[in-house]
């Protein structure tokens, strides 16, 4: 199959600012059928997202290039597992990419960014520009709204973990918080957002660990 | 519940949250596999992974780095090879 021949037929799906548009019809069910146009469209739609995730986790361009190839191969293999009733396709793609990058990071023993690489002053981030939020998919928009409601310290710690890929120990070193406080902040934030984004909280209700954290 | 002891459930939830944030060591992954035998916990593991993914998208705020054209081109070739052999 010559995918390079079908790319020209794909209209750009990016806005003038180069920002990928979300909330479009899912492509993965068509990818699972091996439809050439869908495969090329899928690459076009998610290439910048996957590349950006890889660039934040990988120590250099070469590693990021290997990582994105690995991620897309995984995505094509499990395309039939995407279920639009559970999450949006963009969130699913980000999940597969993150899972792969975390595994790779562990296997290659990549170190987290050092303290100096993290601009603590810029960590009020998580405060999204309202005009950009409209372009996020449903879960990401909800997550952005929820993140803004979290206490600043909690949001900062979650950002360092989720976005910057720092280990809990490195976050403790960077922020001056104790390791226990870092873990508690991440746990509470994750549980709040998990509960908000995905309705089935039966499992969480059954856990003594989360008692008092869901109210 | 998949595990008989409450402390196992607490440990499982610790691992459920650690998995999509900082990841698990090989030993932790084995422990996780042992604790997560109940299918509903498998679903829960995915929900936490999706939550982390949604947070990640929120932090990016739709501002992604452009993938270099040559890498995109190589991916197209890789896709052609992959689906050509299916």
XYZ file of C-alpha atoms in Angstrom:
301
model
C 0.000 0.000 0.000
C 1.398 3.394 -0.982
C 0.316 5.794 1.721
C 2.394 8.580 0.224
C 0.003 8.585 -2.725
C -3.013 9.306 -0.619
C -1.627 12.094 1.500
C -2.142 14.691 -1.176
C -5.844 14.009 -1.125
C -6.064 14.939 2.518
C -7.106 18.465 3.167
C -5.357 20.210 5.997
C -7.262 19.853 9.232
C -5.317 22.441 11.091
C -6.289 25.982 11.810
C -4.172 28.875 10.587
C -2.330 28.852 13.902
C -1.215 25.283 13.238
C -3.264 23.924 16.095
C -4.791 20.519 15.491
C -8.555 20.498 15.492
C -10.204 17.953 17.758
C -13.690 16.458 18.121
C -13.644 15.138 14.576
C -15.051 11.806 13.453
C -12.938 8.926 14.812
C -10.450 7.422 12.392
C -9.256 4.379 14.337
C -12.213 2.122 13.390
C -11.312 2.767 9.742
C -7.604 2.314 10.503
C -8.458 -1.068 12.035
C -9.922 -2.015 8.649
C -6.626 -1.025 7.026
C -8.209 1.773 5.013
C -5.241 3.659 3.462
C -6.842 7.109 3.546
C -7.742 6.696 7.225
C -4.206 5.616 8.123
C -2.717 8.675 6.457
C -5.379 10.938 7.967
C -4.691 9.449 11.397
C -1.002 10.264 11.025
C -1.822 13.769 9.871
C -4.273 14.371 12.708
C -2.169 13.037 15.576
C 1.416 13.494 14.427
C 1.973 16.773 16.286
C 0.308 15.550 19.478
C 2.384 12.347 19.556
C 5.532 14.205 18.557
C 5.029 16.786 21.322
C 4.468 14.079 23.936
C 7.604 12.276 22.772
C 9.692 15.467 22.764
C 8.761 16.133 26.388
C 9.761 12.626 27.518
C 12.700 11.712 25.267
C 16.212 13.045 25.883
C 16.930 13.818 22.190
C 15.420 14.010 18.695
C 16.644 10.537 17.679
C 14.969 8.900 20.667
C 11.778 10.868 19.997
C 11.776 9.704 16.372
C 12.117 6.048 17.419
C 9.453 6.555 20.061
C 6.861 8.032 17.697
C 7.350 5.185 15.235
C 6.861 2.695 18.060
C 3.749 4.560 19.252
C 2.089 4.653 15.837
C 2.839 0.958 15.240
C 1.167 0.166 18.565
C -1.757 2.402 17.683
C -2.305 0.636 14.361
C -2.080 -2.800 16.026
C -4.720 -1.980 18.638
C -6.873 0.422 16.617
C -9.821 -1.971 16.952
C -9.752 -1.563 20.737
C -10.742 2.103 20.609
C -14.194 2.563 22.140
C -15.763 5.971 21.565
C -18.221 5.338 24.401
C -15.344 5.371 26.916
C -13.192 8.292 25.762
C -12.510 10.504 22.787
C -10.078 9.295 20.174
C -7.604 12.073 20.987
C -7.517 11.045 24.643
C -7.121 7.388 23.622
C -4.195 8.255 21.339
C -2.583 10.330 24.096
C -3.042 7.420 26.520
C -1.319 4.945 24.193
C 1.482 7.417 23.536
C 1.991 8.161 27.236
C 1.921 4.459 28.161
C 4.551 3.715 25.544
C 6.746 6.664 26.546
C 6.588 5.820 30.257
C 7.573 2.201 29.504
C 10.368 3.358 27.222
C 11.602 5.846 29.771
C 11.773 3.064 32.380
C 13.533 0.629 30.037
C 16.111 3.168 28.869
C 16.569 4.627 32.371
C 16.060 8.132 31.038
C 16.462 10.599 33.804
C 13.761 13.088 34.535
C 14.509 16.678 33.702
C 16.788 18.289 36.206
C 15.628 21.053 38.464
C 17.262 23.665 36.296
C 15.240 22.527 33.295
C 11.998 23.318 35.060
C 10.963 26.916 35.140
C 9.134 27.006 38.423
C 8.023 30.557 37.805
C 6.082 29.423 34.778
C 4.274 26.755 36.706
C 1.166 28.744 37.217
C 0.475 26.843 34.001
C -2.627 24.840 34.042
C -4.306 28.187 33.689
C -5.504 27.795 30.170
C -6.173 30.554 27.732
C -9.936 30.513 27.266
C -9.810 30.813 23.476
C -7.532 27.763 23.258
C -9.691 25.667 25.575
C -12.498 25.675 23.022
C -10.231 23.582 20.796
C -9.697 20.854 23.374
C -11.668 17.625 23.222
C -14.334 16.960 25.840
C -12.160 15.225 28.426
C -9.272 17.643 28.019
C -11.578 20.654 28.365
C -13.108 19.150 31.514
C -9.633 18.341 32.814
C -8.507 21.922 32.166
C -11.520 23.278 34.062
C -10.924 20.868 36.950
C -7.198 21.616 37.095
C -7.962 25.307 37.505
C -10.048 24.491 40.565
C -7.275 22.584 42.293
C -5.128 24.305 44.927
C -2.053 25.856 43.291
C 0.405 23.506 44.979
C -1.561 20.469 43.860
C -1.822 21.732 40.287
C 1.894 22.494 40.196
C 2.851 19.023 41.430
C 0.481 17.355 38.966
C 1.897 19.379 36.113
C 5.444 18.390 37.027
C 4.396 14.747 37.080
C 2.012 14.518 34.130
C 3.360 17.167 31.773
C 7.055 17.338 32.633
C 7.414 13.646 33.416
C 9.325 14.132 36.661
C 9.568 11.323 39.183
C 7.960 11.892 42.561
C 11.415 12.175 44.149
C 12.502 14.765 41.598
C 9.306 16.768 42.176
C 10.026 16.751 45.902
C 13.546 18.016 45.221
C 12.327 20.658 42.763
C 9.541 22.031 44.908
C 11.023 21.499 48.365
C 7.954 19.500 49.395
C 8.270 16.190 51.197
C 7.918 13.039 49.121
C 4.779 12.147 51.081
C 3.201 15.522 50.282
C 4.033 15.124 46.606
C 2.430 11.674 46.480
C -0.641 12.855 48.379
C -1.101 15.843 46.062
C -0.851 13.686 42.961
C -3.164 11.037 44.373
C -5.838 13.530 45.411
C -5.677 15.394 42.114
C -5.805 12.210 40.054
C -8.781 10.877 42.000
C -10.700 14.157 41.686
C -10.190 14.287 37.947
C -10.761 10.574 37.457
C -14.100 10.901 39.238
C -15.057 13.956 37.234
C -14.082 12.582 33.827
C -15.267 8.987 34.065
C -18.506 8.314 35.854
C -18.072 4.765 37.183
C -16.670 5.369 40.626
C -17.788 2.056 42.153
C -14.201 0.919 42.511
C -13.118 4.156 44.133
C -15.969 4.010 46.625
C -14.764 0.559 47.680
C -11.261 1.677 48.458
C -10.402 2.672 51.988
C -7.514 4.645 50.509
C -9.903 7.117 48.919
C -12.360 7.437 51.770
C -12.840 11.104 52.477
C -11.130 12.142 49.248
C -14.139 11.913 46.987
C -16.384 14.283 48.868
C -12.915 -7.243 45.049
C -9.952 -9.016 43.575
C -7.882 -9.118 46.708
C -8.935 -10.444 50.068
C -7.062 -7.992 52.256
C -7.908 -4.263 52.490
C -4.214 -3.389 52.461
C -3.994 -5.064 49.054
C -6.744 -2.767 47.750
C -4.914 0.260 49.102
C -1.686 -0.900 47.507
C -3.504 -1.545 44.240
C -4.849 2.004 44.194
C -1.394 3.344 44.894
C -0.130 1.432 41.854
C -3.168 2.443 39.761
C -2.163 6.064 40.221
C 1.573 5.529 39.952
C 1.289 3.581 36.669
C 0.126 6.494 34.475
C 2.243 9.112 36.259
C 5.760 7.920 36.990
C 5.322 4.334 35.762
C 6.026 1.035 37.492
C 9.254 -0.860 38.001
C 9.335 -4.462 36.821
C 8.696 -5.686 40.366
C 5.820 -3.227 40.809
C 4.352 -4.284 37.463
C 4.373 -7.920 38.601
C 2.751 -6.912 41.879
C 0.195 -4.879 39.918
C -0.616 -7.845 37.654
C -1.180 -10.026 40.719
C -3.499 -7.502 42.367
C -5.425 -6.477 39.269
C -6.810 -9.891 38.350
C -10.421 -8.710 38.617
C -11.584 -7.250 35.231
C -13.156 -4.210 36.915
C -9.730 -3.210 38.168
C -8.403 -3.538 34.616
C -11.070 -1.019 33.580
C -10.067 1.185 36.480
C -6.426 1.084 35.411
C -7.468 2.339 31.990
C -9.621 5.097 33.509
C -6.640 6.430 35.432
C -4.507 6.238 32.303
C -7.177 8.138 30.361
C -7.377 10.691 33.162
C -3.622 11.280 32.969
C -3.887 11.536 29.177
C -6.695 14.120 29.420
C -4.648 16.127 31.928
C -1.702 15.993 29.605
C -3.828 17.327 26.727
C -5.115 20.075 29.000
C -1.578 21.157 29.867
C -0.596 21.226 26.199
C -3.641 23.386 25.599
C -3.627 22.471 21.896
C -0.195 24.011 21.400
C 1.804 21.228 19.831
C 5.241 21.170 18.321
C 5.179 20.497 14.584
C 6.545 17.072 13.665
C 9.459 17.418 11.206
C 8.421 16.543 7.645
C 11.076 13.864 7.222
C 9.820 12.011 10.292
C 6.252 12.239 9.033
C 7.447 10.849 5.709
C 9.192 7.919 7.425
C 6.023 7.180 9.355
C 4.057 7.056 6.108
C 6.534 4.502 4.767
C 6.326 2.510 8.007
C 2.533 2.573 7.756
C 2.700 1.349 4.179
C 4.946 -1.532 5.228
C 2.790 -2.383 8.232
C -0.546 -2.432 6.446
C 0.968 -3.919 3.296
C 1.868 -7.014 5.298
C -1.459 -7.352 7.081
